[in-house]
Short mmCIF file of C-alpha atoms and ligand atoms in Angstrom, two decimals:
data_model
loop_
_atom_site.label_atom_id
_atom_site.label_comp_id
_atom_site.label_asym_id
_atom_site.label_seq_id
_atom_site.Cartn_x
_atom_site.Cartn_y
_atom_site.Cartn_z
CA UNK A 1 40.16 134.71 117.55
CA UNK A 2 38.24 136.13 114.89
CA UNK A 3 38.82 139.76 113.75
CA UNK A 4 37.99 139.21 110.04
CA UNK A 5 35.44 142.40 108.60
CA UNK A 6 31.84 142.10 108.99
CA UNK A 7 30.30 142.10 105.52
CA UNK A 8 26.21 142.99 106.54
CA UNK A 9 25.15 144.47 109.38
CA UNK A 10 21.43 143.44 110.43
CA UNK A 11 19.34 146.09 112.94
CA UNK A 12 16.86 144.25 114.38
CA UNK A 13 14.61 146.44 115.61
CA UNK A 14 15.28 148.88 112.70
CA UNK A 15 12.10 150.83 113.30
CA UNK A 16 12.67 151.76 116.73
CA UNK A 17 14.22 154.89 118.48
CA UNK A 18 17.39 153.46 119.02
CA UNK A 19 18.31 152.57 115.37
CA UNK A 20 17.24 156.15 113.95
CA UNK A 21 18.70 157.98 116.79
CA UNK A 22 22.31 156.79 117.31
CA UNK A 23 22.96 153.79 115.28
CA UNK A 24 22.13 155.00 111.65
CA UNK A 25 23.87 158.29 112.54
CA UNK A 26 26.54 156.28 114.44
CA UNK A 27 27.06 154.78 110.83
CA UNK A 28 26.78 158.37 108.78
CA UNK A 29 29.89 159.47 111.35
CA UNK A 30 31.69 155.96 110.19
CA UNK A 31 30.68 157.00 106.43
CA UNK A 32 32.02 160.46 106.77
CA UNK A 33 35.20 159.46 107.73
CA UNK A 34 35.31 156.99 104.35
CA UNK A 35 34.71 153.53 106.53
CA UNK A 36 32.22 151.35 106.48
CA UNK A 37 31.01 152.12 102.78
CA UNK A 38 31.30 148.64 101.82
CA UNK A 39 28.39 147.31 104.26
CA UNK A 40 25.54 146.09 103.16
CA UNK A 41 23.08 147.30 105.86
CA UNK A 42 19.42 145.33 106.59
CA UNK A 43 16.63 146.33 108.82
CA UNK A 44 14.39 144.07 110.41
CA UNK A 45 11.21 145.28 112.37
CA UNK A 46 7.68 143.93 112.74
CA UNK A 47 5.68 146.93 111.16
CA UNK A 48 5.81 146.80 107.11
CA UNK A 49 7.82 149.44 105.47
CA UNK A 50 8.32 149.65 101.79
CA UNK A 51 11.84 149.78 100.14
CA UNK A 52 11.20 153.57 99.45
CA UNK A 53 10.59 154.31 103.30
CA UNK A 54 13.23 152.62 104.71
CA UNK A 55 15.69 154.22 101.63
CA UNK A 56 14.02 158.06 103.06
CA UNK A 57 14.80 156.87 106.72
CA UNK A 58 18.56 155.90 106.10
CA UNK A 59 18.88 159.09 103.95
CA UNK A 60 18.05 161.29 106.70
CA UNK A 61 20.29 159.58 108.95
CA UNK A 62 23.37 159.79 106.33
CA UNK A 63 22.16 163.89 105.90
CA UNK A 64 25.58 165.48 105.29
CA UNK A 65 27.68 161.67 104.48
CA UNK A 66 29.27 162.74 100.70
CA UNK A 67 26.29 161.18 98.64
CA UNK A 68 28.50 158.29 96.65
CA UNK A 69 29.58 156.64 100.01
CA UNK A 70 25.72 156.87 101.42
CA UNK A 71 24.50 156.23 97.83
CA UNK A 72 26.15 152.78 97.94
CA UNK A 73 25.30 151.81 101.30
CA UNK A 74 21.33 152.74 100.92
CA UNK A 75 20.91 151.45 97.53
CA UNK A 76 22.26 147.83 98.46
CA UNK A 77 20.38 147.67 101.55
CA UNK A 78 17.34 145.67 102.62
CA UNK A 79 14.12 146.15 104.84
CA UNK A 80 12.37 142.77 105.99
CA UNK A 81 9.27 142.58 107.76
CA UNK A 82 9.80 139.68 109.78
CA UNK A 83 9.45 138.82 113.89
CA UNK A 84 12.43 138.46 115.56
CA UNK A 85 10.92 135.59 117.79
CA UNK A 86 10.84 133.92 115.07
CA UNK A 87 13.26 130.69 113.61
CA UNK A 88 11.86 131.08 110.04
CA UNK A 89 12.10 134.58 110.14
CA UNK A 90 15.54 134.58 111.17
CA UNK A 91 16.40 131.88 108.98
CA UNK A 92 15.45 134.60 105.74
CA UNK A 93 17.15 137.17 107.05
CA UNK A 94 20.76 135.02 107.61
CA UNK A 95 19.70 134.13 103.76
CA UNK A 96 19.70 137.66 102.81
CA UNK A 97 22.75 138.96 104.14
CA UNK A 98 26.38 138.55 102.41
CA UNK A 99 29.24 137.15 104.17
CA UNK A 100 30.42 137.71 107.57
CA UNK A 101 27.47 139.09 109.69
CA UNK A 102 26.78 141.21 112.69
CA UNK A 103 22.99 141.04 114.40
CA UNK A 104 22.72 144.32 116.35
CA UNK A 105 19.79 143.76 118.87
CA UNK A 106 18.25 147.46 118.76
CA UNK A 107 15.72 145.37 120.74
CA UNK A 108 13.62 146.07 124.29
CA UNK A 109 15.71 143.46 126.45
CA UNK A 110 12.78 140.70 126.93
CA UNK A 111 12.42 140.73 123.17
CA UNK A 112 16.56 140.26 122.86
CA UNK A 113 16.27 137.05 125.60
CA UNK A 114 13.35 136.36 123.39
CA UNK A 115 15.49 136.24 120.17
CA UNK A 116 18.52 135.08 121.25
CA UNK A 117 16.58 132.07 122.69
CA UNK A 118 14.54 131.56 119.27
CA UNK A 119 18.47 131.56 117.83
CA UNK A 120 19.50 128.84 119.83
CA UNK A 121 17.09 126.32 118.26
CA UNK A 122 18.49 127.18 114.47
CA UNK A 123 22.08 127.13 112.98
CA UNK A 124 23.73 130.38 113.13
CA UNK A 125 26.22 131.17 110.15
CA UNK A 126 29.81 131.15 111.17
CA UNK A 127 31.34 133.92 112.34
CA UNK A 128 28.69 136.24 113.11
CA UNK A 129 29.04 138.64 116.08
CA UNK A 130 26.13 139.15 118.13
CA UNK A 131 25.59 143.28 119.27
CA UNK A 132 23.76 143.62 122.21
CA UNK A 133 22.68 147.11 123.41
CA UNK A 134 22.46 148.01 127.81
CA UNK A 135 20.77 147.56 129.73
CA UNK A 136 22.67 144.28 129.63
CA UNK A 137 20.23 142.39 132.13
CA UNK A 138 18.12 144.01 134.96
CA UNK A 139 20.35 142.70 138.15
CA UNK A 140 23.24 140.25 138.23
CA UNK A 141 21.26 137.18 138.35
CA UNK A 142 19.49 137.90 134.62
CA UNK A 143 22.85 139.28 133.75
CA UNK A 144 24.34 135.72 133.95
CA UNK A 145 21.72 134.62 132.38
CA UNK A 146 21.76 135.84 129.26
CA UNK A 147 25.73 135.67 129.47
CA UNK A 148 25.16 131.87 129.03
CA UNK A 149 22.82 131.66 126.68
CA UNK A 150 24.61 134.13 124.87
CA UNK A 151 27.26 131.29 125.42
CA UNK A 152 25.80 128.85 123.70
CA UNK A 153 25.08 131.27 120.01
CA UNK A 154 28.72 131.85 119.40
CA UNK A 155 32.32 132.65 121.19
CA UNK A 156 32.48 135.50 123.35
CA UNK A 157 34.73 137.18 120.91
CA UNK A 158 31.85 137.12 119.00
CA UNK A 159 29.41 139.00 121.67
CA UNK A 160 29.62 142.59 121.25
CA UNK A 161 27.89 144.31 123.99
CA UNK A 162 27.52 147.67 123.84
CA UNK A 163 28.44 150.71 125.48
CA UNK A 164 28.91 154.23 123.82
CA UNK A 165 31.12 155.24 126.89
CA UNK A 166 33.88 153.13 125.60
CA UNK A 167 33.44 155.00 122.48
CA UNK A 168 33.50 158.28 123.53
CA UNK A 169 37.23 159.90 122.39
CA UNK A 170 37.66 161.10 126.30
CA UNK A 171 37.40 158.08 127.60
CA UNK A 172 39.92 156.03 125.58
CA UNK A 173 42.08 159.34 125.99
CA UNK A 174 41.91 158.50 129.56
CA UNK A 175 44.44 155.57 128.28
CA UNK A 176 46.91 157.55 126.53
CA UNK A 177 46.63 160.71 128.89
CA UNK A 178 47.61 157.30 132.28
CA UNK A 179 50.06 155.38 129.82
CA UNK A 180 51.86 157.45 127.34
CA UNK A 181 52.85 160.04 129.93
CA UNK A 182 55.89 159.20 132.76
CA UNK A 183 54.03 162.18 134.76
CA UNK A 184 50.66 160.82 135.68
CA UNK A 185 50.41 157.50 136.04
CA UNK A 186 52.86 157.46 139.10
CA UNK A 187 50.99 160.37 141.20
CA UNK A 188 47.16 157.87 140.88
CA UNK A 189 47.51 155.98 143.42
CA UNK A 190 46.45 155.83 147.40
CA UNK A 191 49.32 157.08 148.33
CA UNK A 192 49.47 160.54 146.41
CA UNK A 193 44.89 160.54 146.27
CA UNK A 194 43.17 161.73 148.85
CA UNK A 195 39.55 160.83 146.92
CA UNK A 196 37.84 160.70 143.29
CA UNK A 197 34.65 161.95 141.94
CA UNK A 198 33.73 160.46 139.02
CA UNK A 199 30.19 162.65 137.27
CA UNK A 200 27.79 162.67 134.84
CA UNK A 201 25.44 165.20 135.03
CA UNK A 202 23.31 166.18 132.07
CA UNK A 203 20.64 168.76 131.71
CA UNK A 204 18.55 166.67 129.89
CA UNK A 205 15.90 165.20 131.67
CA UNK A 206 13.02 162.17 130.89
CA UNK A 207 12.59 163.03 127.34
CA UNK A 208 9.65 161.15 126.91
CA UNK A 209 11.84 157.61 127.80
CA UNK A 210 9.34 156.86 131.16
CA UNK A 211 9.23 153.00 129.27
CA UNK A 212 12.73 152.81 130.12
CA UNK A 213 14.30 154.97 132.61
CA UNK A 214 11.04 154.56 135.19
CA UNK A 215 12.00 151.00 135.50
CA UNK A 216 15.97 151.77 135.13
CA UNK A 217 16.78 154.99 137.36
CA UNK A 218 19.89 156.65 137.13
CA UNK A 219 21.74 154.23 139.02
CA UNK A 220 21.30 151.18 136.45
CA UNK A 221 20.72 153.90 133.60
CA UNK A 222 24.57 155.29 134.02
CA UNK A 223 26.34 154.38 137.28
CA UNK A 224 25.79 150.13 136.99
CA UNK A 225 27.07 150.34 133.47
CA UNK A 226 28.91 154.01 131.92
CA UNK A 227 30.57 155.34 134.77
CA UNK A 228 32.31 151.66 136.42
CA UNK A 229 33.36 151.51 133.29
CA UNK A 230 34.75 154.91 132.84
CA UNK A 231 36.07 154.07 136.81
CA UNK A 232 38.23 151.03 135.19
CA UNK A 233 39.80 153.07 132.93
CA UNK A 234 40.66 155.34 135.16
CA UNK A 235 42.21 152.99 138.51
CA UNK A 236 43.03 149.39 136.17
CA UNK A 237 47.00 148.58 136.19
CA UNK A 238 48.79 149.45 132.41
CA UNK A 239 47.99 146.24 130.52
CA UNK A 240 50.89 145.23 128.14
CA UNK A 241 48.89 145.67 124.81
CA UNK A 242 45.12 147.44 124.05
CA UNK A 243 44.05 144.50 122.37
CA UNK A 244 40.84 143.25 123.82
CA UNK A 245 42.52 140.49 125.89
CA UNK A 246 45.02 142.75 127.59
CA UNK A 247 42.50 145.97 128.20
CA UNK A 248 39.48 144.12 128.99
CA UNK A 249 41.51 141.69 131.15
CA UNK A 250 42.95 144.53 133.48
CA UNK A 251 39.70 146.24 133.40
CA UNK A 252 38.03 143.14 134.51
CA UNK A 253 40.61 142.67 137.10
CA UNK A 254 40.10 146.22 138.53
CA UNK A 255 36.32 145.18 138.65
CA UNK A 256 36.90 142.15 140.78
CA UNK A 257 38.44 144.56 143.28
CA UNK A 258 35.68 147.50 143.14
CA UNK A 259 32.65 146.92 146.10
CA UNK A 260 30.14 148.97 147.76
CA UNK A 261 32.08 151.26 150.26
CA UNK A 262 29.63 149.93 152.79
CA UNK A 263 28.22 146.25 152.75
CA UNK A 264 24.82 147.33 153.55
CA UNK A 265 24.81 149.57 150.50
CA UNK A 266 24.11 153.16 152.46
CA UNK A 267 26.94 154.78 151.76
CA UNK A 268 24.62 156.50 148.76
CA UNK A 269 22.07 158.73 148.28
CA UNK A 270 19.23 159.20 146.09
CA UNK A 271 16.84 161.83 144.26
CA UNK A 272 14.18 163.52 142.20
CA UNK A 273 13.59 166.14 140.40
CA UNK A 274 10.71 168.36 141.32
CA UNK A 275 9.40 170.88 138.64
CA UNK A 276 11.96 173.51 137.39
CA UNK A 277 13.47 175.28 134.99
CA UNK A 278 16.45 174.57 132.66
CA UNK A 279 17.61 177.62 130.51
CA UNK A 280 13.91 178.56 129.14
CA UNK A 281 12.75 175.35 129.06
CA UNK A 282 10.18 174.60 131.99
CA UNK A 283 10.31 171.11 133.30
CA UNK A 284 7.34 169.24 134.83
CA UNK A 285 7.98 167.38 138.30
CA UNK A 286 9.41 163.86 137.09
CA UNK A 287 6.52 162.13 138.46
CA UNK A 288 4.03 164.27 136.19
CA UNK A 289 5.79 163.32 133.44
CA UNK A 290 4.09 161.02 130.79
CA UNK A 291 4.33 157.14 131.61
CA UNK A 292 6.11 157.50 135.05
CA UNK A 293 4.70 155.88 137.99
CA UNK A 294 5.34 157.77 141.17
CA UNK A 295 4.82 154.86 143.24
CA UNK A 296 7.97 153.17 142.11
CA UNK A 297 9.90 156.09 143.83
CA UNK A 298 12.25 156.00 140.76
CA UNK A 299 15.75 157.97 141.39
CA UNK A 300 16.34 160.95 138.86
CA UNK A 301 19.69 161.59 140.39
CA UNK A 302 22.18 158.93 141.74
CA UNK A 303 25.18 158.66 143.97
CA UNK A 304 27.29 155.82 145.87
CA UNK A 305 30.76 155.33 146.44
CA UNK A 306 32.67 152.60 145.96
CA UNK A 307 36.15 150.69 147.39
CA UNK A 308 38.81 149.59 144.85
CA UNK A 309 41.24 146.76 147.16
CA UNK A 310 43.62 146.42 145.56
CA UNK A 311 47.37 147.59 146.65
CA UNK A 312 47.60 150.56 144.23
CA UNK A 313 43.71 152.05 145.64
CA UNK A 314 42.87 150.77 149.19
CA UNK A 315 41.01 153.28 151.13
CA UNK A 316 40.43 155.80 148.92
CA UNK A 317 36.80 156.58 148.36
CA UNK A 318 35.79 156.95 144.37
CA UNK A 319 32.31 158.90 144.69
CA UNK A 320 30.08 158.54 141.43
CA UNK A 321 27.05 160.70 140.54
CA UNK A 322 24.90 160.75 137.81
CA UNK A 323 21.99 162.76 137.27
CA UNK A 324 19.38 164.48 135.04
CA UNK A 325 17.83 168.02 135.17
CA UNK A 326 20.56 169.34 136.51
CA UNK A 327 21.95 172.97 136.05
CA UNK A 328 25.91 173.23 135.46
CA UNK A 329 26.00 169.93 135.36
CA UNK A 330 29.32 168.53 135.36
CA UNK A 331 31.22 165.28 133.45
CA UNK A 332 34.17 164.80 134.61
CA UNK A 333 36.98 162.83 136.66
CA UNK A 334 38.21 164.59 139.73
CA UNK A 335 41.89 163.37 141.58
CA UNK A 336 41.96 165.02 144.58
CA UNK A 337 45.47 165.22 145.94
CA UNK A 338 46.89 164.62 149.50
CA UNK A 339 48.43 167.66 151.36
CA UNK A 340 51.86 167.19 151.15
CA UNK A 341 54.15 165.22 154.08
CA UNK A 342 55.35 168.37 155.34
CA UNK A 343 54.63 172.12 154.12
CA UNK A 344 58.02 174.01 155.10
CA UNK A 345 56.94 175.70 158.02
CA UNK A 346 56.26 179.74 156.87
CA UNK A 347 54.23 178.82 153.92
CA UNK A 348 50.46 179.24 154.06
CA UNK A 349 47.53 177.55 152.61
CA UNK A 350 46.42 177.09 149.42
CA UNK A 351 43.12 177.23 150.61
CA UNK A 352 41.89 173.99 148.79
CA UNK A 353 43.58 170.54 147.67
CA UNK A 354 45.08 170.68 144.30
CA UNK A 355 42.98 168.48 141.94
CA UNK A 356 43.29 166.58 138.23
CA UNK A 357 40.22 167.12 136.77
CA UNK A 358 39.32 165.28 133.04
CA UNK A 359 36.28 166.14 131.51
CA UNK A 360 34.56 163.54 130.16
CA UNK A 361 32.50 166.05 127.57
CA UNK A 362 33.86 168.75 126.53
CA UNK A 363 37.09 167.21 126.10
CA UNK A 364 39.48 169.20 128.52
CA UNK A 365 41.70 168.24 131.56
CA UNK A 366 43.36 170.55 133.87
CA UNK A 367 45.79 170.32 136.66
CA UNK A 368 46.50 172.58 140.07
CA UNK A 369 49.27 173.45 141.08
CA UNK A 370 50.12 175.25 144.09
CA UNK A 371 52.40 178.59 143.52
CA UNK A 372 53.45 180.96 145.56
CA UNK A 373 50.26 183.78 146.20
CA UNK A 374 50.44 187.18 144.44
CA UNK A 375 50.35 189.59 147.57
CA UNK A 376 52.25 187.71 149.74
CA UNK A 377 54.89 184.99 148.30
CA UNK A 378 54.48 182.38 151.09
CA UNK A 379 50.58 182.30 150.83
CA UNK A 380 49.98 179.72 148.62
CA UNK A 381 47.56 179.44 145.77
CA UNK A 382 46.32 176.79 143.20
CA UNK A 383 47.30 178.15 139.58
CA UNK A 384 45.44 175.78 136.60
CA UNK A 385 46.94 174.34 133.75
CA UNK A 386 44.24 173.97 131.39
CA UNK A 387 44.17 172.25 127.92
CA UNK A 388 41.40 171.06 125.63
CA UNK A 389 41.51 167.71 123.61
CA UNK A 390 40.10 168.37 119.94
CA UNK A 391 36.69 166.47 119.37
CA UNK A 392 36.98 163.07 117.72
CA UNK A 393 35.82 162.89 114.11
CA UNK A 394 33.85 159.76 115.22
CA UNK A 395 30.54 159.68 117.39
CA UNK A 396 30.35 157.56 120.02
CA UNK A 397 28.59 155.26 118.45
CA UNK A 398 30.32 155.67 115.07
CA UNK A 399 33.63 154.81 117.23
CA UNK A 400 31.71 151.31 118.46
CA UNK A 401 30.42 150.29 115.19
CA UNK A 402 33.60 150.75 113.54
CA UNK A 403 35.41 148.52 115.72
CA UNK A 404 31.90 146.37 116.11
CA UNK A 405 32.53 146.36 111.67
CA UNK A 406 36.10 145.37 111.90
CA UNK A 407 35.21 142.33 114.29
CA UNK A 408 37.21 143.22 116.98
CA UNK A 409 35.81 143.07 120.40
CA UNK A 410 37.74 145.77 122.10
CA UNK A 411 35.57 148.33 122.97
CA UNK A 412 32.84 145.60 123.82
CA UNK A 413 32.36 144.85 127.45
CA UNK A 414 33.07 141.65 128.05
CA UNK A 415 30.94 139.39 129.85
CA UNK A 416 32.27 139.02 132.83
CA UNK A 417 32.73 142.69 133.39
CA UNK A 418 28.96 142.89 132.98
CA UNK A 419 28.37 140.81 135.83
CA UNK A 420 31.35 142.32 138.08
CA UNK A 421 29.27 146.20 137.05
CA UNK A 422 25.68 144.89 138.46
CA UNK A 423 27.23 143.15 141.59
CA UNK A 424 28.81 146.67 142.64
CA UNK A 425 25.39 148.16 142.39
CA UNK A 426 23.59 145.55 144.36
CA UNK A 427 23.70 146.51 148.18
CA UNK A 428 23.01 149.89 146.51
CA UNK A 429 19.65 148.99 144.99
CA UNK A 430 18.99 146.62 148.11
CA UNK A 431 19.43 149.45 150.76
CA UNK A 432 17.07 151.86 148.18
CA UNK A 433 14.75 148.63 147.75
CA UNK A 434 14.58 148.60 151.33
CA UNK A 435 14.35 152.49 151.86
CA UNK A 436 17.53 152.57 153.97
CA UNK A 437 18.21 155.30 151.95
CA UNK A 438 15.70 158.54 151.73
CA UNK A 439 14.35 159.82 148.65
CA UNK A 440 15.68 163.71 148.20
CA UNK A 441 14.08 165.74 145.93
CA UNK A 442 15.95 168.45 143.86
CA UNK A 443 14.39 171.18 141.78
CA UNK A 444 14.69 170.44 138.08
CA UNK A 445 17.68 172.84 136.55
CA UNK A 446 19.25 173.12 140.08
CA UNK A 447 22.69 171.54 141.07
CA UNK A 448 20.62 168.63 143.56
CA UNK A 449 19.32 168.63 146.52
CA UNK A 450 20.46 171.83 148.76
CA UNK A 451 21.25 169.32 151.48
CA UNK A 452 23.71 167.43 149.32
CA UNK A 453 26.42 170.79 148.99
C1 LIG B 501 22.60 156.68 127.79
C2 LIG B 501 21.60 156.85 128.89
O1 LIG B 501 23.15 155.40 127.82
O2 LIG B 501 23.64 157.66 127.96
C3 LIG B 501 21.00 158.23 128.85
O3 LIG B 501 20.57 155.88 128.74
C4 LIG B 501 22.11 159.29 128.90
O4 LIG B 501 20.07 158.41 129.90
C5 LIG B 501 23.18 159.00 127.87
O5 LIG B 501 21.49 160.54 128.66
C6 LIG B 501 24.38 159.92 128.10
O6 LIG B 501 25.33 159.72 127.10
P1 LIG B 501 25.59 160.85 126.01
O7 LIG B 501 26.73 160.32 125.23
O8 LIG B 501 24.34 160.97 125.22
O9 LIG B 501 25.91 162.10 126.75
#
């Protein structure tokens, strides 16, 4: 396998959201931390920009980066005007860069089919890694799709698809909190785990993304591809190494064993929000928002719960939720423990199951356990032992494109797992295709729909 540096890093699409919102800062958080300042960086987008523009737009980005390592990286990089549909276009642009090179697709996902397909009729330069952004298809079918054509561009050491979840610091301390402690990683299993949450809620709501998210819903938008993820991590067997064969093999493996809790896809539910309030901020009803269509009866909030058979999991019921415009939203893992074989007979309670809870953002975990009550000694009470993680000095992103920079295709989701994440979802999106599964609606800034506590 190839793990050699990338040299340039092309963004096509360098004029879009994606590009000044998380991947030029995801590179000032790679810069900050002295990495990466040897890149030479190009940016590719239909509209003209002039050398001057693009230097202003990666200066704001790398606001704050110490000005020699940002200095170097913006005064050797390149804009080209060029279509990405394009073989001749292309062609320039693999002239233009320096050694080994990564082609991030900061791309709408037609126009990334649509490039990768103009790619396969032109020889690619050895060794270049191809960075594809979610959502990685639109179902399982297109998923495999552009798995093989992706196939036949370069190895699939060399595709890099991405997801900032496997970048987030909680989420690969999820590893060393299961496999560098004797303590945990005996207790998660069926036999000690009663059931799992796994949630993402967010206050945040549409934010103006209706071109995306009305045709995504939070189902595709988190559950299909964050949160399995974040579910592998969290239920996958220790593999022997973290290097990309061993981790993404055991999360793969995990995958294979994750369906639907029930085949017909109704063990889920579904919702919207309605207008609310959020803090100060007023929120419109989803569907009045700009560039929504209410007739595709898109989901603001999702839920479904899913099977893992395997030995270690069978019968426990993992429960994810994502959701937007909510209020106290919560992001986090929740173990829920069995009751005990047999309470000595005299004790009481605790009134609730003791629980591992990790939060996915902030960083934190806590753990119950069940002491003896304050009044009276044999009624029992859950006591917390809380501790915080410190934050990460990377981004998410930053995280991603560092390991994206040093070739190494760890935190990439492999292609395979990409399939294995859609075909989870799909009785899901059948049963809501079908409307199996009602619509709720939830006020904007509430916790969901009042039917759903
Ligand atoms: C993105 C989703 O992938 O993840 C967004 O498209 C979501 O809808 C975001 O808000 C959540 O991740 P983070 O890291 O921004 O909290």
């Amino acid at each position: 396998m190839t793990t050699s540096r990338i040299d340039t890093l092309v963004i096509l699409g360098a004029g879009g959201d994606l590009a000044s919102r998380l991947l030029l800062p995801g590179l000032a958080s790679l810069l900050a931390s002295s990495r990466g300042s040897n890149i030479q960086l190009i940016g590719v987008d239909r509209d003209p920009l002039t050398a001057a523009a693009w230097g202003r737009r990666i200066g704001t980005a790398f606001a704050g980066v110490e000005s020699q390592l940002s200095d170097r990286v913006r005064d050797s990089s390149l804009y080209l005007q060029a279509d990405v549909t394009d073989a001749e276009a292309l062609a320039r642009v693999f002239a233009a860069a320096k050694g080994r090179i990564a082609l991030y697709f900061a791309l709408p996902p037609a126009v990334t089919v649509l490039a990768c397909r103009t790619l396969a009729t032109m020889p690619i330069p050895d060794g270049t890694v191809l960075a594809v952004e979610k959502p990685f298809g639109t179902d399982f079918e297109s998923a495999r799709a552009l798995n093989r054509l992706l196939q036949t561009l370069v190895p699939e050491e060399q595709v890099f698809r991405v997801d900032h979840f496997l970048g987030k610091s909680t989420v690969i301390n999820l590893l060393g909190l299961r496999f560098a402690n004797r303590i945990f990683e005996p207790l998660l299993s069926a036999q000690n785990v009663a059931h799992v949450e796994i949630n993402f809620e967010e206050e945040l709501a549409l934010e103006g993304r209706a071109g995306y998210y009305d045709r995504a819903g939070a189902l595709v938008d988190m559950i299909q591809s964050h949160l399995l993820l974040v579910l592998a991590l969290a239920t996958m067997e220790p593999p022997a190494t973290v290097a990309s064969e061993d981790l993404r093999g055991s999360m793969a493996q995990v995958l294979r064993a994750t369906r639907a809790w029930k085949k017909d896809g109704t063990e889920s539910r579904r919702a919207r929000y309605t207008a609310g309030k959020i803090g100060r901020r007023k929120l419109p009803a989803y569907t009045n928002e700009a560039g929504v269509d209410r007739v595709r009866g898109t989901e603001t909030l999702a839920e479904m719960t899913v099977a893992v058979d395997n030995w270690r999991w069978a019968g426990v019921p993992f429960v994810l939720r994502s959701g937007k415009a909510i209020g106290e939203p919560r992001q986090e893992i929740v173990f829920t423990f069995r009751d005990v074989p047999h309470l000595p007979t005299g004790f009481h309670g605790p009134s609730r199951q003791a629980q591992l809870r990790i939060g996915l953002q902030p960083a934190t975990m806590s753990l119950d356990l069940v002491t003896n009550g304050r009044d009276d000694p044999f009624d029992l009470e859950c006591d917390t032992l809380d501790a915080e993680f410190g934050p990460s000095e990377l981004s998410a992103y930053g995280e991603v494109l560092a390991e994206l920079l040093d070739g190494d295709p760890t935190l990439s989701v492999r292609g395979d797992i990409a399939e294995e994440c859609w075909r989870i979802v799909e009785p899901v999106l059948a049963a809501w295709r079908a409307d199996r599964v009602p619509l709720d609606a939830y006020p904007a800034g509430s916790r969901g729909p009042r039917s759903w506590h």
